[in-house]
Tab-separated table of C-alpha atoms in Angstrom:
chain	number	residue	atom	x	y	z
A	1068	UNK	CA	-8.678	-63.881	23.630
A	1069	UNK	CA	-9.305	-61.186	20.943
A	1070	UNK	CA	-9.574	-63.536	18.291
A	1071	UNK	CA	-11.475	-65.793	19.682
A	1072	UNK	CA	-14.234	-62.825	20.564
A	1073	UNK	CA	-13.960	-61.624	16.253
A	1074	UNK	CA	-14.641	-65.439	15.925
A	1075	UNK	CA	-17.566	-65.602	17.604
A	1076	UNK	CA	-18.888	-62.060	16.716
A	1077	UNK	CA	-18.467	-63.592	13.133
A	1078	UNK	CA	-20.797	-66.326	13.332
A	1079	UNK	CA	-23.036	-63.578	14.775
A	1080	UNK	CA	-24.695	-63.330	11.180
A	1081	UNK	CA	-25.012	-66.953	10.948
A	1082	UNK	CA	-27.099	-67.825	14.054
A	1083	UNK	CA	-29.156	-64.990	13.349
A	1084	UNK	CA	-30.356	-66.195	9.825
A	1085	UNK	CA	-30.773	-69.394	11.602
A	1086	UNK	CA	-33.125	-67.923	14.122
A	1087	UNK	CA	-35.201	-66.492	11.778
A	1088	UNK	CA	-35.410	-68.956	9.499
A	1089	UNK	CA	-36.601	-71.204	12.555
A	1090	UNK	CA	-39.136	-68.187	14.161
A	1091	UNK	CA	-40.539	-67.706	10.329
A	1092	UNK	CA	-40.633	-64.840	7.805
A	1093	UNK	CA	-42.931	-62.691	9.999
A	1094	UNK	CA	-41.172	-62.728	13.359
A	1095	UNK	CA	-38.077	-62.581	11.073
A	1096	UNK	CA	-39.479	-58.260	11.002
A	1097	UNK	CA	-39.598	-58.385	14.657
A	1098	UNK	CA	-36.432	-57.731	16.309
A	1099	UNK	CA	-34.499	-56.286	19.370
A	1100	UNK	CA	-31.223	-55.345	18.953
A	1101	UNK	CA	-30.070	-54.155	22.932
A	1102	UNK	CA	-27.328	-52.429	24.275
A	1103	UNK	CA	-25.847	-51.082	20.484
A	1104	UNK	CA	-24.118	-47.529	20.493
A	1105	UNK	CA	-26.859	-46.102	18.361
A	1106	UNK	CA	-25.969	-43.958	15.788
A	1107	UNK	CA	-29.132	-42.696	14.890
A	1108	UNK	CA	-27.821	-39.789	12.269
A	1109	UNK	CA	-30.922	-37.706	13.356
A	1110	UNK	CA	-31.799	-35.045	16.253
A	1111	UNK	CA	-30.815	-37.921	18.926
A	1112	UNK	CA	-27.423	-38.144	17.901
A	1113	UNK	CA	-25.572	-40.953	19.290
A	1114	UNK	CA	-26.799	-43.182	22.255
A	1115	UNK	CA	-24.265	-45.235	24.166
A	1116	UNK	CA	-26.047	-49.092	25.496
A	1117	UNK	CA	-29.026	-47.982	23.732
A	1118	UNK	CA	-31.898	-50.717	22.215
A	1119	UNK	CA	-33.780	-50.371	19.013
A	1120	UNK	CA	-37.283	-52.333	18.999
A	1121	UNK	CA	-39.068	-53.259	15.345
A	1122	UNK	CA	-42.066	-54.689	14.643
A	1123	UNK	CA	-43.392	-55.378	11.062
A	1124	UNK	CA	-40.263	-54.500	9.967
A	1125	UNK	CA	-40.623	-50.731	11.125
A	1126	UNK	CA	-38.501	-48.977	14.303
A	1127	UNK	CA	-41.488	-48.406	16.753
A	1128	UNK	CA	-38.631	-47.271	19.858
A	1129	UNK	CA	-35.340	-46.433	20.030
A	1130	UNK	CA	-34.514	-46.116	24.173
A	1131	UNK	CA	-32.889	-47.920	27.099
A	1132	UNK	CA	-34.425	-51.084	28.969
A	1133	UNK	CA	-36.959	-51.815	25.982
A	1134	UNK	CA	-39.073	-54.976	26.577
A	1135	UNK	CA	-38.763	-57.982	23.617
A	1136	UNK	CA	-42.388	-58.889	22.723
A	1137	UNK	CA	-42.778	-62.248	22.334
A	1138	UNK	CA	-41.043	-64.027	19.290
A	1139	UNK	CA	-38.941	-61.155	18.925
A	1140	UNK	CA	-35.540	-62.163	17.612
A	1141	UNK	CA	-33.255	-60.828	20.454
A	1142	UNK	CA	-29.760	-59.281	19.419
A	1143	UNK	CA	-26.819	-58.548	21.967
A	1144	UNK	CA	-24.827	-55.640	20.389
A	1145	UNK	CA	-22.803	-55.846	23.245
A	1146	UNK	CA	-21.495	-51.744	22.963
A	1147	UNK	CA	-21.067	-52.230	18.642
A	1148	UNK	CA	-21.997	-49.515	16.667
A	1149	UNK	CA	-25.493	-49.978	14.685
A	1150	UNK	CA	-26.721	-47.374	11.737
A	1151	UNK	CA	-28.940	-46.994	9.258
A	1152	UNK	CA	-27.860	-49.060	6.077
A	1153	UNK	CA	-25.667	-46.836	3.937
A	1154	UNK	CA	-26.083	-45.039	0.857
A	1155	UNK	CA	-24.059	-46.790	-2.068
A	1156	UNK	CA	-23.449	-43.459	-4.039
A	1157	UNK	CA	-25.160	-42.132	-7.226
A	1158	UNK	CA	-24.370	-45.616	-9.349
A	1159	UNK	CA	-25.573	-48.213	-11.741
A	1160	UNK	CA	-26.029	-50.799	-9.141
A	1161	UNK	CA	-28.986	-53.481	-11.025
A	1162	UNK	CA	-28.851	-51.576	-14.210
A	1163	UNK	CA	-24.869	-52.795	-14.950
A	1164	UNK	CA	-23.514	-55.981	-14.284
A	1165	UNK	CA	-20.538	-56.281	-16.108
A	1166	UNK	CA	-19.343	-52.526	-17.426
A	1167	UNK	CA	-17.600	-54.395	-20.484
A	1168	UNK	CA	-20.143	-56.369	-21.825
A	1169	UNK	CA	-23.155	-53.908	-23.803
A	1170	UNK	CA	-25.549	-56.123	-23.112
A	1171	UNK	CA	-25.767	-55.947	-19.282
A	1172	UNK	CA	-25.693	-52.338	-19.471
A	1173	UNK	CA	-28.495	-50.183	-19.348
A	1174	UNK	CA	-27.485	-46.930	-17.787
A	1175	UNK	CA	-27.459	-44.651	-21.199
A	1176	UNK	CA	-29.422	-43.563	-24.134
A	1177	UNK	CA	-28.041	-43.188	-27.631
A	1178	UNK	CA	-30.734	-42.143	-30.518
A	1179	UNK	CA	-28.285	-39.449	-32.852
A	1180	UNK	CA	-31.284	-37.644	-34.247
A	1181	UNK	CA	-33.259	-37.178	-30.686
A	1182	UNK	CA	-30.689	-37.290	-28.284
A	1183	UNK	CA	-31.935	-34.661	-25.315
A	1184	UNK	CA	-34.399	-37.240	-23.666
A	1185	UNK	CA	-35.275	-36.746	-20.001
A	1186	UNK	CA	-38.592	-39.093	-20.744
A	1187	UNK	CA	-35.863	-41.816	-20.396
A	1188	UNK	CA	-36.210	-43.923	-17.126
A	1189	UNK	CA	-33.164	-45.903	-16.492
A	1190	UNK	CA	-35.574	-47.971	-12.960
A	1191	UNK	CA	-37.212	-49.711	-15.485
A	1192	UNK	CA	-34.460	-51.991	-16.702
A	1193	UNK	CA	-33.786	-52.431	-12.560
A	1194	UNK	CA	-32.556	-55.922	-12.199
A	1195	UNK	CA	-33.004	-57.176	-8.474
A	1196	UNK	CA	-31.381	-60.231	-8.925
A	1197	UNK	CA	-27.934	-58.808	-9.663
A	1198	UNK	CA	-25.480	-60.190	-8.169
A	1199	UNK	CA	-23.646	-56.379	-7.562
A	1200	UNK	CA	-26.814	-56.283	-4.584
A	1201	UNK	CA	-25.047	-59.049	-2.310
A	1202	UNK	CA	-21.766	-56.838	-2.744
A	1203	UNK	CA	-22.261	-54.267	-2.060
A	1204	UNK	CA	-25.137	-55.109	0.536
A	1205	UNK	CA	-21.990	-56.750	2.813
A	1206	UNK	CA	-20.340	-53.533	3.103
A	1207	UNK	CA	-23.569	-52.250	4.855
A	1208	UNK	CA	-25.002	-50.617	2.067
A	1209	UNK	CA	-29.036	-50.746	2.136
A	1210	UNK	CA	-29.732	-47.863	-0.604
A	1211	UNK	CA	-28.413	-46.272	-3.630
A	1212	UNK	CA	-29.457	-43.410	-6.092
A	1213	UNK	CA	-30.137	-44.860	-9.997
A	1214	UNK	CA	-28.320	-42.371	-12.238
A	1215	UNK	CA	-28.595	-42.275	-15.847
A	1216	UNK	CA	-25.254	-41.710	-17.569
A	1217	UNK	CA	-24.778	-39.381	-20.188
A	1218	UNK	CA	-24.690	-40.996	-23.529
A	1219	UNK	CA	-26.914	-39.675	-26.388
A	1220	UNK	CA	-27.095	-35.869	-25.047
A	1221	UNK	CA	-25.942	-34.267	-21.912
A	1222	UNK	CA	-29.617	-34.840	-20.338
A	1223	UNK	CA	-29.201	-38.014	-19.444
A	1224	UNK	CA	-32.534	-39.242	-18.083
A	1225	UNK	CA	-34.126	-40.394	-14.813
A	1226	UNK	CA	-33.474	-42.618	-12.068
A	1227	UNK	CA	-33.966	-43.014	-8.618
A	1228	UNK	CA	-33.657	-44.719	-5.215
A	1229	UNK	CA	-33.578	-48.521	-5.142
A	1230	UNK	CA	-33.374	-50.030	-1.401
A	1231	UNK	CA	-31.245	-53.303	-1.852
A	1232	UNK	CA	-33.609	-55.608	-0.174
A	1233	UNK	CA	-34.708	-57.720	-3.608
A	1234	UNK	CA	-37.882	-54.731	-4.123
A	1235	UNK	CA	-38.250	-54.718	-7.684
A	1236	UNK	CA	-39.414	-50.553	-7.128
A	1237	UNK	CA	-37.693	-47.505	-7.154
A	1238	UNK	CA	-38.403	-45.759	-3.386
A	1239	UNK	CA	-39.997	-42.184	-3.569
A	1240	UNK	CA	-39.886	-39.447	-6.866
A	1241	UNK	CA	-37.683	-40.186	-9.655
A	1242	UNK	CA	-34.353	-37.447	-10.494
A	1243	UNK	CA	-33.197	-36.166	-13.397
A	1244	UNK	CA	-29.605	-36.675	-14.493
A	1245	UNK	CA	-27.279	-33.952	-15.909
A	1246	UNK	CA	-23.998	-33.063	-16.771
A	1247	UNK	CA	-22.367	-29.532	-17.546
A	1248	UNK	CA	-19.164	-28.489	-18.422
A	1249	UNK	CA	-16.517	-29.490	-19.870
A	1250	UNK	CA	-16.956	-32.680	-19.744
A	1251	UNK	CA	-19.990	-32.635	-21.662
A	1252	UNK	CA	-18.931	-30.314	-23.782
A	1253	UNK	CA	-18.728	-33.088	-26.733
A	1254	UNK	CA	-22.228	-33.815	-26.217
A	1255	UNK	CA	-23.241	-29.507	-26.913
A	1256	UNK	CA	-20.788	-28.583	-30.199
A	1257	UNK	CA	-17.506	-28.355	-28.028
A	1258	UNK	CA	-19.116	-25.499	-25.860
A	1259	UNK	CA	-20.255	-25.058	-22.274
A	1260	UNK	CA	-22.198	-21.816	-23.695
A	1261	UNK	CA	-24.152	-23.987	-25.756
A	1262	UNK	CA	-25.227	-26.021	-22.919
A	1263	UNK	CA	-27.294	-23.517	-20.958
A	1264	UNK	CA	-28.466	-22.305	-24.714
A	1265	UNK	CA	-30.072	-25.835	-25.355
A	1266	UNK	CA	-31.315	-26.193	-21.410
A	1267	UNK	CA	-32.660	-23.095	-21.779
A	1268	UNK	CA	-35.024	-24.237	-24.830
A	1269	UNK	CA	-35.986	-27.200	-23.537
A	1270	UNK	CA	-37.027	-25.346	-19.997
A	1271	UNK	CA	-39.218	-22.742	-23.143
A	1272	UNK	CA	-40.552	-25.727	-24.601
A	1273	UNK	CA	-41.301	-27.495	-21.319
A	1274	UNK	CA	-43.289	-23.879	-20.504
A	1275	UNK	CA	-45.409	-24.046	-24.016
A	1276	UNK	CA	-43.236	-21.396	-25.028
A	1277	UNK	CA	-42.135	-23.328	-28.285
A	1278	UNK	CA	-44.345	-24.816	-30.423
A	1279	UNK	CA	-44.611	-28.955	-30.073
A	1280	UNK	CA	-44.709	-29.031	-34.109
A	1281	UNK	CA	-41.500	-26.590	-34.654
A	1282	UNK	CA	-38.989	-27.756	-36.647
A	1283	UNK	CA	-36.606	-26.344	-34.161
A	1284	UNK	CA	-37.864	-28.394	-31.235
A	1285	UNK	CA	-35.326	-30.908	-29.431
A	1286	UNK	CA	-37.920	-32.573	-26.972
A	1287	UNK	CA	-40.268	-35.076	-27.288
A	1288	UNK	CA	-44.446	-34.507	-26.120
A	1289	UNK	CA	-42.836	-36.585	-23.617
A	1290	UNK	CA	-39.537	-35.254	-22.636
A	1291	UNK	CA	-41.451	-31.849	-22.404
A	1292	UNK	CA	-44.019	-33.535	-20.027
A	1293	UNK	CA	-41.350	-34.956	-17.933
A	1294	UNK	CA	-39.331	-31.624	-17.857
A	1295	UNK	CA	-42.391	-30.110	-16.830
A	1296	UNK	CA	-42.501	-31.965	-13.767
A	1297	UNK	CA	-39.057	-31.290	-12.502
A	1298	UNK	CA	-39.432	-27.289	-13.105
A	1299	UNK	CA	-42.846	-27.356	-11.055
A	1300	UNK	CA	-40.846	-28.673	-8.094
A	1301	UNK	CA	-41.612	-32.508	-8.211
A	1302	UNK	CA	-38.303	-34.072	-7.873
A	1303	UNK	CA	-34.934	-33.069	-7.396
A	1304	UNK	CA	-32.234	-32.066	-10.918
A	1305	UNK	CA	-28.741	-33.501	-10.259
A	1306	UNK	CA	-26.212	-32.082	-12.022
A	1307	UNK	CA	-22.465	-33.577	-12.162
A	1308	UNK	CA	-20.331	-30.105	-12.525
A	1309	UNK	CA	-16.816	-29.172	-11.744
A	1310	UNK	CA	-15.998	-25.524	-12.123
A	1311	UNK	CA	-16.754	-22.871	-9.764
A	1312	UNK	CA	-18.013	-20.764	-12.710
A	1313	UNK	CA	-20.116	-23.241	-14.156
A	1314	UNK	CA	-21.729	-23.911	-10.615
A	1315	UNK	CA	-22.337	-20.233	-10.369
A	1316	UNK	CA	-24.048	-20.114	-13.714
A	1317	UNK	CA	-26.351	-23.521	-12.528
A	1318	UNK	CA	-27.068	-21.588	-9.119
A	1319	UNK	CA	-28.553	-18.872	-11.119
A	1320	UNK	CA	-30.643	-20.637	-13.667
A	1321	UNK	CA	-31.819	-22.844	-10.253
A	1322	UNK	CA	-33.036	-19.386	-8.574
A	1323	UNK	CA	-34.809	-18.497	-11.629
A	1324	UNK	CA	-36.509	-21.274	-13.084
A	1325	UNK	CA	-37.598	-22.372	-9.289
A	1326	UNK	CA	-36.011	-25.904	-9.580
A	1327	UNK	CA	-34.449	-28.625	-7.057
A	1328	UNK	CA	-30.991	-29.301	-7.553
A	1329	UNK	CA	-28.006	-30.911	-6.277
A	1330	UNK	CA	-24.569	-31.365	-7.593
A	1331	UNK	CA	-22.599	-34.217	-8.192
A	1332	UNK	CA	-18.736	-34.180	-8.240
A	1333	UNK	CA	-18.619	-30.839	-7.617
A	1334	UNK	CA	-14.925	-30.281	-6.797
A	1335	UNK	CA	-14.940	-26.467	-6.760
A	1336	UNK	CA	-17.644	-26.611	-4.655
A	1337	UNK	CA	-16.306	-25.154	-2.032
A	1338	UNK	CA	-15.637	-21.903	-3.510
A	1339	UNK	CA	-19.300	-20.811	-3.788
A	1340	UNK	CA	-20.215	-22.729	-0.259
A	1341	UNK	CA	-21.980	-19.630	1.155
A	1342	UNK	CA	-24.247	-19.432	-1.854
A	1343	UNK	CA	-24.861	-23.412	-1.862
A	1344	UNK	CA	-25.630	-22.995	1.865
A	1345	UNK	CA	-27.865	-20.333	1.328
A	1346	UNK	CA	-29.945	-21.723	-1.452
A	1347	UNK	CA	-30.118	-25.225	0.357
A	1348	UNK	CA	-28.236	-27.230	-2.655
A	1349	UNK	CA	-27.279	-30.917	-1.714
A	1350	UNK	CA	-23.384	-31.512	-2.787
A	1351	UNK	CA	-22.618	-35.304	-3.546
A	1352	UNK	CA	-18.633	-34.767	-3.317
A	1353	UNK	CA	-16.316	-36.528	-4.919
A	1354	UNK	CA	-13.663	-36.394	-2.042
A	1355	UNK	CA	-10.374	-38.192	-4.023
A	1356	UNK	CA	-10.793	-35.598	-6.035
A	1357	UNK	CA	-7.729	-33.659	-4.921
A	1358	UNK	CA	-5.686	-32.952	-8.167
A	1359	UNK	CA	-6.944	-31.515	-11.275
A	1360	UNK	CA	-7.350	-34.323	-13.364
A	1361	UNK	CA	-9.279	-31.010	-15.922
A	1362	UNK	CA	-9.390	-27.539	-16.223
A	1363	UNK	CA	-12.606	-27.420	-14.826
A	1364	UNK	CA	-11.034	-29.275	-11.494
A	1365	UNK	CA	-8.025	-27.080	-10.725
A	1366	UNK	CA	-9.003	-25.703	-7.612
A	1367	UNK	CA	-9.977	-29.579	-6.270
A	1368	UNK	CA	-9.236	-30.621	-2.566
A	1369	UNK	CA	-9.653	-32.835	-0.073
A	1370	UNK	CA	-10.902	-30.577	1.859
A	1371	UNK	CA	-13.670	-29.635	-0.056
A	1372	UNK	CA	-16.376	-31.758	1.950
A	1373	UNK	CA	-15.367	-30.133	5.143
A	1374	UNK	CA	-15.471	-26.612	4.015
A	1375	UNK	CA	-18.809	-27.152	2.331
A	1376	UNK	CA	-20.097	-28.348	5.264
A	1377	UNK	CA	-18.715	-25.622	7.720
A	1378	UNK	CA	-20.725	-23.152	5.822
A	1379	UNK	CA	-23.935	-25.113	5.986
A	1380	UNK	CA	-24.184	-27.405	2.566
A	1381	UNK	CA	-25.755	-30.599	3.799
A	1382	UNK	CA	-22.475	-32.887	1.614
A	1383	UNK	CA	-23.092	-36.804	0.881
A	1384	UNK	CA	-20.622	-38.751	-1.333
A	1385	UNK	CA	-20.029	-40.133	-5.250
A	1386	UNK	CA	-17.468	-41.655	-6.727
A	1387	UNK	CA	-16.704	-41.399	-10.300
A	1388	UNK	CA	-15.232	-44.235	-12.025
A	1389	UNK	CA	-16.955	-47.975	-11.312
A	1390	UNK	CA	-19.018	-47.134	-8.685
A	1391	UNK	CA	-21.051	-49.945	-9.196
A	1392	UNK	CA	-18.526	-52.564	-8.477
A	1393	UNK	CA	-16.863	-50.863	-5.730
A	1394	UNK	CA	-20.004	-49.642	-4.129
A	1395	UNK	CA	-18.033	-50.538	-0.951
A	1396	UNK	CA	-15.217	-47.456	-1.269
A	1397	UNK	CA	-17.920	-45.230	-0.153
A	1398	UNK	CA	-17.205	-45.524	3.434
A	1399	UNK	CA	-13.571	-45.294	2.392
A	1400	UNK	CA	-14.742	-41.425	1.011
A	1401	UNK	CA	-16.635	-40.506	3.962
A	1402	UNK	CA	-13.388	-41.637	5.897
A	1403	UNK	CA	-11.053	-39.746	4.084
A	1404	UNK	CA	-13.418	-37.027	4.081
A	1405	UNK	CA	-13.310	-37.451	8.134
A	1406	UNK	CA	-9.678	-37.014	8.442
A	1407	UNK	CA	-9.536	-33.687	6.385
A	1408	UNK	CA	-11.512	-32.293	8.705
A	1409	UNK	CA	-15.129	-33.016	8.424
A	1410	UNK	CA	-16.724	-34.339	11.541
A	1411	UNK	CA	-17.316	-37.877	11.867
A	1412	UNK	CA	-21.036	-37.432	12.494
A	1413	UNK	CA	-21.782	-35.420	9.235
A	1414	UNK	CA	-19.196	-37.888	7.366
A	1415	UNK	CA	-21.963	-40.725	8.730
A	1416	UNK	CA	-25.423	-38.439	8.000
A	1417	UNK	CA	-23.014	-38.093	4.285
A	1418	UNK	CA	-23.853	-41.703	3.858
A	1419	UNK	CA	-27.130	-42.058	6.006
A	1420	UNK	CA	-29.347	-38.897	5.961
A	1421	UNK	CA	-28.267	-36.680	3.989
A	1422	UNK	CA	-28.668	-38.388	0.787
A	1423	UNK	CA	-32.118	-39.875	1.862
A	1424	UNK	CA	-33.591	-36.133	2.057
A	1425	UNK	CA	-32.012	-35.289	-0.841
A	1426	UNK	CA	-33.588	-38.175	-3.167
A	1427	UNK	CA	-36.856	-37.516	-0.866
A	1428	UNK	CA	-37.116	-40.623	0.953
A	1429	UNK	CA	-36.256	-39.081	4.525
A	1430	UNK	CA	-39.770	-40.027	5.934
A	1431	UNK	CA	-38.956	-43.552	5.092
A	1432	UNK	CA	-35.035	-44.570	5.731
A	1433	UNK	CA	-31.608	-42.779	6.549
A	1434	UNK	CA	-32.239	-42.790	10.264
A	1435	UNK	CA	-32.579	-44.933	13.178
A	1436	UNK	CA	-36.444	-43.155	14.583
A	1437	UNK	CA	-39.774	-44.434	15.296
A	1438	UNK	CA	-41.943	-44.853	12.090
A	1439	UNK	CA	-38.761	-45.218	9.824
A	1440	UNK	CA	-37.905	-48.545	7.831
A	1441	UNK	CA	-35.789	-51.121	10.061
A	1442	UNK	CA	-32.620	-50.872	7.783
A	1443	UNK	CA	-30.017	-51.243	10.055
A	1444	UNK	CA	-26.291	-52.366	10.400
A	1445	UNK	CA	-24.500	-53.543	13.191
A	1446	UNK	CA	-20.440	-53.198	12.713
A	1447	UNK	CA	-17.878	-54.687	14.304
A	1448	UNK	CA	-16.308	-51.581	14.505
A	1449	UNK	CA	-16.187	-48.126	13.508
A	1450	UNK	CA	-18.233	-48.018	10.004
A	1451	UNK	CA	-16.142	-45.097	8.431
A	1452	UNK	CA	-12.937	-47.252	8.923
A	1453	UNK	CA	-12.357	-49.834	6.534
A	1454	UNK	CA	-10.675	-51.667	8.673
A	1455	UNK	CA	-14.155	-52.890	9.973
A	1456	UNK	CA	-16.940	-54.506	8.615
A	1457	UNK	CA	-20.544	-55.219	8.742
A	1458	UNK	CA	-21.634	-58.318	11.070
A	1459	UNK	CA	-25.106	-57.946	9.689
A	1460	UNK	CA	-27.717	-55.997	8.020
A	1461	UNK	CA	-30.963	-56.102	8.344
A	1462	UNK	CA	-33.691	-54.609	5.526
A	1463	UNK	CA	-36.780	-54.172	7.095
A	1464	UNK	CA	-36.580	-55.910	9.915
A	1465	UNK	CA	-34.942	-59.264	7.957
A	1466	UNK	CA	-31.620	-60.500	7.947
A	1467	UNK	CA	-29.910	-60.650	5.120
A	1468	UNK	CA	-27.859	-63.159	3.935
A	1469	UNK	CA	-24.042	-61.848	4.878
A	1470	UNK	CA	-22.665	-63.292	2.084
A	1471	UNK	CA	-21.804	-62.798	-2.045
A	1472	UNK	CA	-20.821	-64.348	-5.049
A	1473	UNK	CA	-17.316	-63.122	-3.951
A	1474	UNK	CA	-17.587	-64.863	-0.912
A	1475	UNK	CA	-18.962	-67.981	-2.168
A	1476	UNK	CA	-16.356	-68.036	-4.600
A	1477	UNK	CA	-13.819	-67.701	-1.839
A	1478	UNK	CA	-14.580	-69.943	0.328
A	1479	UNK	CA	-14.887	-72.617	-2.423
A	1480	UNK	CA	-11.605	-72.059	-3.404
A	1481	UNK	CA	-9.859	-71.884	0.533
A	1482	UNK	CA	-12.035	-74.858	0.666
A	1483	UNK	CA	-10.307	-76.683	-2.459
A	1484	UNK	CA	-6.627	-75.060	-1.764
A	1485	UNK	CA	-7.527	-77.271	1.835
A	1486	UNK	CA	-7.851	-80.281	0.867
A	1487	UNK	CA	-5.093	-83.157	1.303
């Protein structure tokens, strides 16, 4: 009896690409999904047999008893969970397709004689035909964050929020990508103090404070035109950063140049959680993070997201190390995250909400509410387990297509390995 009702919850997917292939691409954005348990990661919580109604592709109600318009694709969620599509992490998702090959990567800068460029804008070499999307667009992911990676200079460049829906356009303002410590430390002359000695010219020259014609200058008219930007407050500086010092040191330069930030990584984090609370900081956590794998890491713990977030620091996720191809693991982070101690509802807003205001696209997706995008997901079971998976997802009111080149390439081998 059970598997015949994950059989036919499986071809769920299928009929409803048939439907709206039948009902046409603008019915296709009208849809009904009724009786879900609504996980709306927003003031309204969760709502058990609750229906979601969208039109044009946007939410208009979220309620009990809602009416279907006519020709609007009707959904039984039959008590499954439905959420906003899921944040894929801070990753490289359309901008690397195979991490080995040069060629299809386009995620760094490296000049030698120029190398601190925030000018550099890693959404224009977006590809929205890559076949990562599908991938990671299976495991329920509907949005990820562009980061540039640190090549040329520890400034990395810009990137932003690309909904994975084939849009060719990065959603909302663009981020600037750093990294301190450490790690970068090969990037500065082998020193952390030199870090904050070159951010700090840039931020005089960004100010006018340097002349554009010195022969000491390290930005471009440009870079000092797009550095401008960030310290009057339009867009958000993310940082990857370890060490509880060095996160000390960013808090304060934060507080006095008047800049947005948010860390990434971050796994001494929780150490200086009162101060991250208080100044409103964003943490993207890298919750595996439990050993130090540095010196900069060696107070790291699984435990991190939940303390963070019992002192008030809104916490999303990040995972270092291929996070392009295995997109997916991010539910695997808020999961583990989950069952050291931070509540399941903040583990989903860690993958929903939170990272949508953070990247400034809140008034647009990360929530199931009236006015917001129709990215949804309905699961066949609980979405931070991976034991589960998505039955379908839905960007802007379409369904789209549950399947990959993974898949594809499974089933034509099963297919093969089948035959007499």
């Amino acid at each position: 009896m059970a598997r015949s009702s994950s059989r036919n919850r499986a071809w769920l997917g299928v009929a409803i690409m048939v439907l709206a292939a039948i009902t046409g691409t603008a019915s296709a954005q009208d849809l009904l999904v009724r009786g879900a348990t609504v996980h709306t990661a927003g003031a309204r919580g969760s709502l058990q047999h609750a229906d979601v109604l969208v039109q044009g592709g946007i939410i208009r109600a979220v309620g009990t008893g809602l009416a279907a318009p006519a020709g609007t694709t009707v959904v039984e969620a039959d008590g499954r969970p439905l959420t906003p599509a899921l944040f894929g992490g801070i990753a490289e998702i359309g901008i690397e397709e195979v991490s080995g090959e040069a060629s299809t990567v386009d995620s760094s800068l490296k000049i030698g004689e120029q190398p601190l460029r925030p000018e550099f804008d890693v959404t224009l070499a977006y590809n929205p035909a890559s076949v990562l999307i599908p991938v990671a667009r299976l495991e329920g992911i509907g949005f990820t964050a562009l980061g540039a990676v640190t090549g040329g200079g520890f400034v990395a460049g810009q990137g932003g929020v690309m909904r994975l829906d084939g849009s060719a356009d990065p959603l909302g303002p663009r981020a600037l990508f750093l990294r301190l410590g450490a790690a970068a430390s090969e990037l500065t002359g082998h020193s952390r103090a030199a870090q904050w000695m070159l951010l700090q010219q840039m931020v005089d020259e960004a100010r006018g404070q340097v002349a554009a014609d010195s022969p000491h200058a390290v930005l471009t008219p440009a870079g000092r035109r797009t550095l401008s930007r960030y310290l009057a407050g339009q867009g958000r500086i993310v940082v990857e950063i370890d060490r509880a010092a060095d996160i000390r040191q960013l808090l304060r330069w934060a507080a006095r140049e008047k800049v947005k930030i948010a860390l990434s990584g971050a796994s001494e984090a929780w150490q200086l959680a009162p101060e991250l609370a208080a100044a409103g900081v964003p943490v993207f956590v890298d919750v595996l993070a439990n050993l130090p794998a540095s010196f900069d890491q060696i107070g790291a713990t699984l435990e991190n997201a939940a303390r963070l977030q019992r002192a008030g620091v809104p916490v999303s996720f990040v995972q270092r190390g291929d996070a392009s191809h295995n997109a997916r693991k991010i539910r695997q982070l808020a999961g583990n995250a989950v069952a050291h101690g931070l509540p399941w509802a903040d583990g989903l807003a860690g993958l929903t909400r939170v990272p949508a205001q953070a990247f400034g696209v809140a008034d647009q997706i990360g929530s199931i509410e009236p006015g917001k995008r129709a990215d949804l997901v309905l699961w066949e079971g609980d979405p931070l387990d991976v034991a589960h998976y998505a039955e379908q997802v839905w960007m802007g009111g379409r369904p789209m297509p549950m399947r990959s080149r993974q898949t594809d390439l499974r089933d034509r081998y099963l297919q093969r390995n089948a035959q007499p």
